[in-house]
XYZ file of C-alpha atoms in Angstrom:
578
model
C 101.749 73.395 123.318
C 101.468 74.900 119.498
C 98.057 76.272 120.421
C 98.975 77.996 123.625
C 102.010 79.497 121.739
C 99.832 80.854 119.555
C 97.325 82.297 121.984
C 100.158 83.620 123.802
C 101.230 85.003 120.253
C 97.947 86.742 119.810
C 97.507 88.324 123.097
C 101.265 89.776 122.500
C 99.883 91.529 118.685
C 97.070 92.792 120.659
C 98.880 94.040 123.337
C 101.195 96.088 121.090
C 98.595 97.342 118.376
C 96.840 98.654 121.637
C 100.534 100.122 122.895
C 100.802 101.727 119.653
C 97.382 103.542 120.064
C 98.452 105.056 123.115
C 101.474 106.161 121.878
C 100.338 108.025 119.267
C 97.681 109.518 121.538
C 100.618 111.355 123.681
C 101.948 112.415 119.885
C 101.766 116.327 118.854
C 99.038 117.982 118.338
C 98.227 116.863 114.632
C 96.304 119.785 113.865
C 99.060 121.962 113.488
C 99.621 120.575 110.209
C 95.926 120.529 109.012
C 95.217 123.077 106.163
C 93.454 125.816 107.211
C 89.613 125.367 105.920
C 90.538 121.580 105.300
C 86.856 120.484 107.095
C 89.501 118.290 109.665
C 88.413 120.969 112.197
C 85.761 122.675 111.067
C 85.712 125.319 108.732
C 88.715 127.054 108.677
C 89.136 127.179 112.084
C 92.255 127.913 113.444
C 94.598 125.658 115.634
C 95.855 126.249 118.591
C 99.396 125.662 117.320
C 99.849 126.659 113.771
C 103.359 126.421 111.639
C 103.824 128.404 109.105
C 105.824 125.461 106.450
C 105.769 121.451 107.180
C 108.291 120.296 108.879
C 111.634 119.061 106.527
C 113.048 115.645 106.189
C 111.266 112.370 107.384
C 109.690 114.358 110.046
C 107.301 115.589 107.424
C 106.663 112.530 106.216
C 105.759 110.764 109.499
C 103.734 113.590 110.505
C 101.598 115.079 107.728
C 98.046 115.172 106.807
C 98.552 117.193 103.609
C 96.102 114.956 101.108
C 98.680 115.229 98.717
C 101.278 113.992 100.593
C 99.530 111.362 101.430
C 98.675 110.117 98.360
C 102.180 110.192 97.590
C 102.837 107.654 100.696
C 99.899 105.236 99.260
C 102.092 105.095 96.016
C 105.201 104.530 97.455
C 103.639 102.000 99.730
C 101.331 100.245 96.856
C 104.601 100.469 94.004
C 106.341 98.517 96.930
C 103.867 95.766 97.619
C 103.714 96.010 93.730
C 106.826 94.795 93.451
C 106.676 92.113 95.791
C 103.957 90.761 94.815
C 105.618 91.026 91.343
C 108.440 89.000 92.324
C 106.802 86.174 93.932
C 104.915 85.646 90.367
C 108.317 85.341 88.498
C 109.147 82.966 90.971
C 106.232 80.848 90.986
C 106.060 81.057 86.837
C 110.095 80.098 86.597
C 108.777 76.803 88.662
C 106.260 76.391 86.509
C 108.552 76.585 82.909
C 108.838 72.548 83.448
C 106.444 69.787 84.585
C 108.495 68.989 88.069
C 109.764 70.608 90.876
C 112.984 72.168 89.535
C 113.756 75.845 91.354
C 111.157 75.573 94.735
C 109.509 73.111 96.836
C 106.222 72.703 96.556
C 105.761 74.362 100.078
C 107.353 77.437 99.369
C 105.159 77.468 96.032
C 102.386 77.831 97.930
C 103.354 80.342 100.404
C 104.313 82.757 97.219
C 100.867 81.741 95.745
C 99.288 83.125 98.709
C 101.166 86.131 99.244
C 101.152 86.935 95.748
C 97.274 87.056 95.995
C 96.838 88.938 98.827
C 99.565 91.547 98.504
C 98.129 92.367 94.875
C 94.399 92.754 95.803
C 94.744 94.048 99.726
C 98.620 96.135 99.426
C 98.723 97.220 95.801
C 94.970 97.368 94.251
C 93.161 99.472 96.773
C 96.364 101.637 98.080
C 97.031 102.414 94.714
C 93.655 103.711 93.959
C 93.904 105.394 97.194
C 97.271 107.431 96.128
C 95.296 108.922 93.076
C 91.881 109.516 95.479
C 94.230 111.265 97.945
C 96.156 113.374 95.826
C 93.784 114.141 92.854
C 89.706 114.458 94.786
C 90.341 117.565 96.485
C 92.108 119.144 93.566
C 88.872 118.173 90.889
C 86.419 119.380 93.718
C 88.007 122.184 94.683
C 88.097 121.398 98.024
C 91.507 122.418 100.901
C 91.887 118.972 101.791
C 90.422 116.094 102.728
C 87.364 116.384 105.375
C 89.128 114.712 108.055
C 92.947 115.119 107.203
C 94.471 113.418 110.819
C 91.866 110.186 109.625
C 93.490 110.171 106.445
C 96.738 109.766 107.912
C 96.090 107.555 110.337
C 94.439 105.232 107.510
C 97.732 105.147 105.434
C 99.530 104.576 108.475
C 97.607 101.287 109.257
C 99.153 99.659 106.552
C 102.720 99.636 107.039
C 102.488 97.037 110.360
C 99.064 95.644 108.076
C 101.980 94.614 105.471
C 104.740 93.342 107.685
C 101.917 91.208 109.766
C 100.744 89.350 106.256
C 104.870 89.342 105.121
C 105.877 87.869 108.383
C 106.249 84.220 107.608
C 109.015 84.682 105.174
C 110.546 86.816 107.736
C 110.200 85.146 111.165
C 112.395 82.318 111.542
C 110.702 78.748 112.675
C 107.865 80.273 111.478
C 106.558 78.744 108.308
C 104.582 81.262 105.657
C 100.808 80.852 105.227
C 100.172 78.082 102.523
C 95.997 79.065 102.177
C 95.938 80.760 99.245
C 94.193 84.121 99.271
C 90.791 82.771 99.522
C 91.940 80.976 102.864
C 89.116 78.381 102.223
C 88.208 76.401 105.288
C 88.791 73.572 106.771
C 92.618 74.046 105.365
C 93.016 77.705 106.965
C 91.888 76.220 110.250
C 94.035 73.363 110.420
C 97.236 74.704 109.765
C 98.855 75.653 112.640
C 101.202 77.865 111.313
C 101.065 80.903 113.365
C 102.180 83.142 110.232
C 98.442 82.364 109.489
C 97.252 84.406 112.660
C 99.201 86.829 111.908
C 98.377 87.766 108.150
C 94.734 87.343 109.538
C 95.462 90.244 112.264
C 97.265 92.501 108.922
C 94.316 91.469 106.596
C 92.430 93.010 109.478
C 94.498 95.711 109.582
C 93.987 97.119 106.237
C 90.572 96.518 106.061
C 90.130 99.213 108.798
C 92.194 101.242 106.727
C 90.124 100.876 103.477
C 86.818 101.337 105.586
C 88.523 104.853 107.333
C 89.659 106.096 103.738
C 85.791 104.905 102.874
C 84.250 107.420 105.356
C 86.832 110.408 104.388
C 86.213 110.079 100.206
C 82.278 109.770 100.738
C 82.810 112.287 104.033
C 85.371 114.566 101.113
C 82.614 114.172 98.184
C 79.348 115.687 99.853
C 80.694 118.559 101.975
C 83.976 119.941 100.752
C 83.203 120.266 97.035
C 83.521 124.063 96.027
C 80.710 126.292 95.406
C 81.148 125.915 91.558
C 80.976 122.087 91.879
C 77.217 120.680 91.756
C 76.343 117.120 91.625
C 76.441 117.330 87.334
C 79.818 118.364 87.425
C 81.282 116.646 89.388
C 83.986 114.570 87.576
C 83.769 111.173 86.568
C 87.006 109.963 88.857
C 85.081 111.282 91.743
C 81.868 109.493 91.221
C 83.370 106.566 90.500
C 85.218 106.695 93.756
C 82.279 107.677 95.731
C 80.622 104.512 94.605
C 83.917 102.410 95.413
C 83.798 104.275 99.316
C 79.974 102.686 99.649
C 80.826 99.487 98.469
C 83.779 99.143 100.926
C 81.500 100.675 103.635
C 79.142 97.511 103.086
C 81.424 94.912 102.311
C 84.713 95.471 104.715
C 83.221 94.851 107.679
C 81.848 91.629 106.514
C 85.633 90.951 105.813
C 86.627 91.963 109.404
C 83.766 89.949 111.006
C 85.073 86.869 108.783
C 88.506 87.001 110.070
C 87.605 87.411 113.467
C 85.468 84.511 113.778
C 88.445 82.639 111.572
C 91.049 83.206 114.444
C 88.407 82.577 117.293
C 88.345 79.211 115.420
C 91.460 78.493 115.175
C 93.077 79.622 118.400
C 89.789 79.634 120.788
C 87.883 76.253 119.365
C 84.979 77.816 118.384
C 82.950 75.996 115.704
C 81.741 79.089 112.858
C 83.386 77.006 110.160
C 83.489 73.836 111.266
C 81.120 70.432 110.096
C 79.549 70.364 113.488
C 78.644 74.382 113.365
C 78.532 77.045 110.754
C 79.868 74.344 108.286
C 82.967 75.460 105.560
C 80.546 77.050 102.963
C 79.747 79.355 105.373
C 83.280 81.012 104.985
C 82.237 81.030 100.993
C 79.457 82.590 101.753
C 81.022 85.373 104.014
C 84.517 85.859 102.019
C 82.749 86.398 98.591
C 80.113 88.361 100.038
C 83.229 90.453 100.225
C 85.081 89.012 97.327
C 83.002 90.190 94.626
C 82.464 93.681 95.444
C 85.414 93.719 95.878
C 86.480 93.110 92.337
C 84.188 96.043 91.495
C 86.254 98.288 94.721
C 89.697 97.719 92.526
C 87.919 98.385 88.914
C 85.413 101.285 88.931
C 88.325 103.985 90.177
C 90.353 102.825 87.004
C 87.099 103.343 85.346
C 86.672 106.547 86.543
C 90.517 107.232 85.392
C 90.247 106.065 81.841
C 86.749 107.920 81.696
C 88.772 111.129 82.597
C 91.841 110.522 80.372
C 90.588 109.122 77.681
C 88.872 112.422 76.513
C 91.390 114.454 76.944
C 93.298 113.242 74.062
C 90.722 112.303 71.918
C 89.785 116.211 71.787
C 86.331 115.841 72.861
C 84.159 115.469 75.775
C 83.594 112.079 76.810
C 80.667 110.692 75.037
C 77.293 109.534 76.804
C 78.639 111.287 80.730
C 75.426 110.539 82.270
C 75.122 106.698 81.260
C 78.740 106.347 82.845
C 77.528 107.884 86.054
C 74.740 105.561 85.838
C 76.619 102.377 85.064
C 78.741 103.113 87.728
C 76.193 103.311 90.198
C 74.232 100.466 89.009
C 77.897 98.039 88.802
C 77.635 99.066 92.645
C 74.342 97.917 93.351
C 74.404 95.318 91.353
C 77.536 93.663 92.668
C 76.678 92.593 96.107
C 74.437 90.263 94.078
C 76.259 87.791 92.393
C 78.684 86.715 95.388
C 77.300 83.090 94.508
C 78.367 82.627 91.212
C 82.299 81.442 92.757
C 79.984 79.009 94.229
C 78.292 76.981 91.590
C 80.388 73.996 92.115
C 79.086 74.020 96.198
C 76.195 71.830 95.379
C 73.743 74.943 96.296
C 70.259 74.824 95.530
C 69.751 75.136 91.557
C 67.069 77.532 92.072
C 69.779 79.683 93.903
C 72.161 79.619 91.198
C 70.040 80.461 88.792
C 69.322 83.711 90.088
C 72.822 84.285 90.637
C 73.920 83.343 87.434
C 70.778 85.944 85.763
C 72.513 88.521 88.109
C 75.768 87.993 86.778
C 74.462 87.882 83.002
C 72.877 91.468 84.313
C 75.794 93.420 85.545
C 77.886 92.449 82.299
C 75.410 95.051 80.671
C 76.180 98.322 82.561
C 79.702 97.468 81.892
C 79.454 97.168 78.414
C 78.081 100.239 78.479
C 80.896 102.044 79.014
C 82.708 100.524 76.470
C 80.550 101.709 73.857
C 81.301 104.953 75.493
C 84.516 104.698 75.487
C 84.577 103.213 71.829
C 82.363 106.086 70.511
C 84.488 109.103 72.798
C 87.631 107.697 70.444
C 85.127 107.485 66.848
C 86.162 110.225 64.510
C 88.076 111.926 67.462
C 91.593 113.861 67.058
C 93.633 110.804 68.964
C 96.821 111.270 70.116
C 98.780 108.401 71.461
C 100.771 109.689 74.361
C 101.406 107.414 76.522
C 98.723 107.904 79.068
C 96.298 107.390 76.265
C 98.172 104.233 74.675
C 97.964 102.542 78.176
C 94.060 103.761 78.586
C 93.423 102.265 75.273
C 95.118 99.121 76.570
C 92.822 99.505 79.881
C 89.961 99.047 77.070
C 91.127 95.903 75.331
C 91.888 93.746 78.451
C 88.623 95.110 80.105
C 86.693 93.840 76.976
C 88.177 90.302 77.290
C 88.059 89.595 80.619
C 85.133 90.927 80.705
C 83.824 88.765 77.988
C 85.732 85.548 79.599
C 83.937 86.358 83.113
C 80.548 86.028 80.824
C 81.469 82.559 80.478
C 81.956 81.711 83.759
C 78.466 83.641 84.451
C 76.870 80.605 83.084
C 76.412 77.893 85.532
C 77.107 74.573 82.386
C 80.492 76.374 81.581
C 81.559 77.189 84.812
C 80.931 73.569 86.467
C 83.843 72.443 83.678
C 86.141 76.025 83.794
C 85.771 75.808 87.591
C 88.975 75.813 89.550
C 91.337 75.754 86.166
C 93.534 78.741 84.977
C 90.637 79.958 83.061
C 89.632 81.696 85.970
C 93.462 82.533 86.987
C 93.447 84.178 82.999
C 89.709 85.650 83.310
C 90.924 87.625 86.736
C 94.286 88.588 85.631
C 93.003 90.306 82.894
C 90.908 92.482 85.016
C 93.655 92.978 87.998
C 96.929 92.985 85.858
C 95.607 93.639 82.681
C 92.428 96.377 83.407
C 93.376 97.646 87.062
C 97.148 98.117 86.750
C 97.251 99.593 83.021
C 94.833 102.118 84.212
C 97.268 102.785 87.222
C 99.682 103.251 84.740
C 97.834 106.142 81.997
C 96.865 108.166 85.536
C 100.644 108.163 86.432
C 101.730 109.090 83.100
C 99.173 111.757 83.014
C 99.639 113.413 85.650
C 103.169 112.718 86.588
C 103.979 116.676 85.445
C 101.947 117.618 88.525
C 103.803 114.839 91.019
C 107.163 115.846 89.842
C 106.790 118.873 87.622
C 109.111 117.413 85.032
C 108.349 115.293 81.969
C 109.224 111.410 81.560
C 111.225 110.021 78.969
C 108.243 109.377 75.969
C 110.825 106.349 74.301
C 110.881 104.276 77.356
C 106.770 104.705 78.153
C 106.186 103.766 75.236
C 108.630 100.754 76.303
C 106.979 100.041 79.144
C 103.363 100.164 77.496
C 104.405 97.911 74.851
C 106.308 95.070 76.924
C 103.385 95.220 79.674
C 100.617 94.940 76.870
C 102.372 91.802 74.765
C 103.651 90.302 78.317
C 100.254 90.279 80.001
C 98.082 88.786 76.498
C 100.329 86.221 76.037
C 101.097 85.255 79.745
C 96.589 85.699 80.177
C 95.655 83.613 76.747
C 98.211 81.176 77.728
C 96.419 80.343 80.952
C 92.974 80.563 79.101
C 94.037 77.608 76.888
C 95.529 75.940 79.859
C 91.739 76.102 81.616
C 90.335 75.051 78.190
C 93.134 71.723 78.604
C 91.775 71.086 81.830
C 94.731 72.424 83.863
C 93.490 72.884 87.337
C 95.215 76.388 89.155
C 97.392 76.360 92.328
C 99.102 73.380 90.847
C 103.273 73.247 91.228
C 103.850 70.511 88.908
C 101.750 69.415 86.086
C 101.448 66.849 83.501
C 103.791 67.320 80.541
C 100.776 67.638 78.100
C 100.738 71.124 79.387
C 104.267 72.150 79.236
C 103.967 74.247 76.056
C 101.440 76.421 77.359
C 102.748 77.441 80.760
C 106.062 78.247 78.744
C 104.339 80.591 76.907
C 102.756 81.633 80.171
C 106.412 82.041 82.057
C 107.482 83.815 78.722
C 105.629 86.334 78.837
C 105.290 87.055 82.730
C 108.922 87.936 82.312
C 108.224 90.102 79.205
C 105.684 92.426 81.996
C 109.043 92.198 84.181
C 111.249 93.866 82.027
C 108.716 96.796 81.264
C 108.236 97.340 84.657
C 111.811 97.692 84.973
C 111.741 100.094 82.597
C 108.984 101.773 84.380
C 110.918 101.882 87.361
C 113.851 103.759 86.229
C 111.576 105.829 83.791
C 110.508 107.438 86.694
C 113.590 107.506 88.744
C 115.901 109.317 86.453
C 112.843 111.495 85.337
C 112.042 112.568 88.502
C 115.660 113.387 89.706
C 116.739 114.762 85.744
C 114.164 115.168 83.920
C 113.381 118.531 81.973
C 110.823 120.623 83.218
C 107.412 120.499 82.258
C 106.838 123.114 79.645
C 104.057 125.421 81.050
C 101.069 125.323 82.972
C 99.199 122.878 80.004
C 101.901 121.059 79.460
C 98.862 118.265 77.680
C 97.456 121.488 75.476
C 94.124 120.253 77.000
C 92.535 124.410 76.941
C 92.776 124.012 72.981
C 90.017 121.753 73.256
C 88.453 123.112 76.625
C 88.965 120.011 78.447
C 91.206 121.227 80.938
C 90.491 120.295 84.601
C 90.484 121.743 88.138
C 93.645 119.953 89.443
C 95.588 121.193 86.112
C 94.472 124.946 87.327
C 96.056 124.101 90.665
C 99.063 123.253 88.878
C 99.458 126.620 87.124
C 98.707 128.610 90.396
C 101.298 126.396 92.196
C 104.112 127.027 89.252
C 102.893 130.640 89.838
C 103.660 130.644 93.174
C 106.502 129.039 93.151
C 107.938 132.239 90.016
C 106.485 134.379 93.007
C 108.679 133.059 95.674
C 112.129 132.981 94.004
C 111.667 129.657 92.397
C 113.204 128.589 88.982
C 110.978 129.334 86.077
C 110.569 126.943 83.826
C 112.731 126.497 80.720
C 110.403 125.093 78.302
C 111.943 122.059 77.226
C 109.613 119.647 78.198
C 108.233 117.418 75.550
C 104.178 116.835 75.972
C 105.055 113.542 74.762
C 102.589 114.311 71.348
């Protein structure tokens, strides 16, 4: 009876997604919000139906295919999931303060465990990357818009019912949440029979078309649209960075999509991909981190690409050893779809295997720390100033160096067989995806909140927020390192009381990241409904050192325009925060 609920289940979601396609086939002509010379329909060519100004209200919102308002959507969207995923962590880590289950069951434990996984890597970490792409690409190119603005929308749009499908366990009552982590290892993801499971598969689904759509527009954006003054060595290092991130999701998403696929045909149809009698369960290792570990390298090289651009700018001089970062970039990406193995040394594969995986591994720790020398020398004998966008890129630095040095360990097939499965991994990744991937987030929002908002955040609380989220995440991330070293093993709700102490410290400082992102929240509320405006077109004073870029020009013509057409001029009491 459970299964043909949920193949009745299934045939319903399909049923609607393919509903919802015709209905927004009947919409409005979409064009007649395109930018003229956008590349969405041709060159410049005119629409039918034209309006002269977007529509007002949520009417704009549903409707548009400006790039920048866009990007403003994928952070709205990405702060959200942020935040959820946020507060299942502080959940999870209050549970964890003692040995035994005091606050949740065990059950519940698990279903946060898995949403807080998922909703960081699929509805924060690439949406959030995407908001910046969106808004910020065409501006450093000097391209319109994107090259296919109504694809762009269409790609955000896909993750709103992406979300609520993954969410809708905790929402749907009699319907327990999916308990598989965010790995969703077989045989356990095909025996549940939760149908909540289905139905984050269908979402996961979801926003992997999204990512591979948004894929097709940046590399689509990139090579066609860039202005005539743009040539392949100058373009900027946020947009290479990003064009390498577009190929890697091209190549690894729809291994993702074919994964999930045959994962429901298993468990609703019978099928046998992952089963002992078929495919066998390593097979889904195989497949997801196929996936898995490009994607690591999809959520860090556009943060990459962000410090590489902000960094620079306020250490008065041009970043050091440009060329070697393009080339590390591109190497990261080619290297990365090679060491998929190395979450698999503990399989029982054949040595000879793993050795070559963990070489690979060994390898791509090289073009990496090649841009921290880079980054290290840009800063040597520079004229630093520690706004906060720079304070949080320097941050970006420091938790990049140790997780990447911690993911050298686990390179090494000895050290990994005994760190395997313990929070030294949990710490090694969180120092990349909290510590690297969100404090880079964080220095491009700073920087160029004067352009989102055109008013200046409060410096004091920044500064705040970049000091609580620094201590928070090195003591919550060391914490769990010494936990792995203890032999804690991860995904654990209680624990022996020999390792109390350390996932105190752990809970202690998870709440200390809580509070600055608090303070981070209404940072940028009250700025952005009182702050003062920013002072000037410059308001960095990047032209005293020359290193002002294309989207900050676009800024000054659009505070130009706006003196033009009756707008307030600005007062000049915006502090650059210096």
């Amino acid at each position: 009876m459970a299964d043909t609920g949920q193949i009745a289940l299934t045939v319903v979601m399909g049923v609607l997604l393919l509903a919802v396609a015709a209905f927004l086939t009947r919409l409005e002509d979409w064009r007649s919000y395109a930018p003229l010379g956008s590349g969405g329909y041709g060159y410049g060519e005119h629409s039918e139906h034209v309006h002269e100004e977007k529509p007002s209200g949520i009417v704009r919102w549903l409707t548009t295919v400006d790039h920048k308002d866009i990007g403003m959507l994928y952070g709205a969207y990405a702060l959200f999931a942020f935040a959820w995923g946020g507060i299942a962590v502080l959940l999870m880590r209050a549970e964890l303060f003692a040995p035994q289950t005091d606050i949740i069951d065990p059950t519940f434990y698990n279903a946060l465990l898995t949403t807080h996984g998922i909703t960081m890597l699929f509805l924060f970490g690439t949406p959030i990357i995407a908001a910046f792409g969106n808004y910020f690409i065409p501006l450093l190119i000097g391209a319109d818009d994107m090259a296919f603005p109504r694809i762009n929308a269409i790609a955000f749009w896909l993750l709103p019912p992406g979300a609520l499908l993954i969410w809708a366990g905790f929402f749907i009552p009699g319907v327990a949440p999916s308990q598989t982590s965010w790995t969703m290892y077989t045989p356990l993801s095909v025996e549940q029979t939760s149908s909540a499971i289905d139905l984050m598969l269908l979402g996961l689904h979801l926003t992997g078309v999204s990512a591979t759509m948004g894929a097709i527009n940046f590399i689509a954006t990139i090579f066609t649209e860039r202005g005539d003054d743009v040539g392949w060595p100058d373009l900027d290092i946020f947009s290479w960075t990003l064009l390498t991130q577009s190929g890697l999701i091209l190549f690894s998403f729809p291994l993702l999509g074919s994964a999930l696929v045959m994962l429901l045909l298993d468990r609703n149809f019978a099928t046998t991909f992952f089963a002992t009698e078929g495919g066998g369960p390593i097979l889904w290792q195989h497949l997801f981190w196929f996936f898995g570990h490009p994607e690591v390298y999809i959520l860090v090289l556009p943060p990459m690409g962000l410090v590489s651009l902000i960094l620079p700018r306020f250490s008065g001089r041009k970043l050091f050893g440009f060329k070697f970062v393009v080339y590390s970039t591109l190497a990261i990406g080619v290297l990365s779809f090679g060491v998929w193995a190395h979450h698999m040394f503990a399989t029982g594969i054949d040595p000879r295997i793993r050795a070559s995986f963990m070489a690979v591994s060994l390898a791509i720790a090289i073009p990496s720390a090649v841009k921290v020398f880079n980054w290290i020398t840009t800063m040597w004998n520079g004229r630093l100033r520690l706004t906060a966008p720079m304070l949080f890129s320097i941050g970006f630095v420091q938790n990049f160096i140790i997780g990447g040095v911690t993911g050298v360990f686990l390179a090494a097939i000895p050290i990994d067989l005994v760190l395997h499965d313990t929070y030294y991994v949990v710490g090694h990744f969180h120092f990349i995806v909290m510590g690297a991937i969100a404090v880079a987030g964080f220095s491009a929002f700073y920087y160029w909140f004067p352009i989102f908002t055109g008013k200046m955040y409060q410096k004091r609380l920044a500064h705040w927020h970049f000091w609580l989220t620094m201590i928070g995440s090195n003591v919550t991330f060391f914490a769990m390192l010494f936990l792995g070293y203890g032999g804690m093993p991860r995904r654990y709700a209680t624990y022996l009381p020999q390792f109390a102490t350390w996932h105190q410290v752990a809970t202690v400082g998870a709440f200390l990241m809580g509070i600055g992102q608090l303070i981070f929240v209404w940072n940028v509320a009250q700025s952005w409904l009182e702050g003062p405006l920013v002072e000037g077109p410059d308001p960095w004073k990047l032209e005293e050192d020359g290193l002002r870029t294309k989207e900050w020009e676009w800024f000054e013509r659009k505070q130009e325009t706006a003196i033009t057409d009756g707008g307030e001029e600005t007062d000049g009491h915006g502090p650059a925060d210096d």
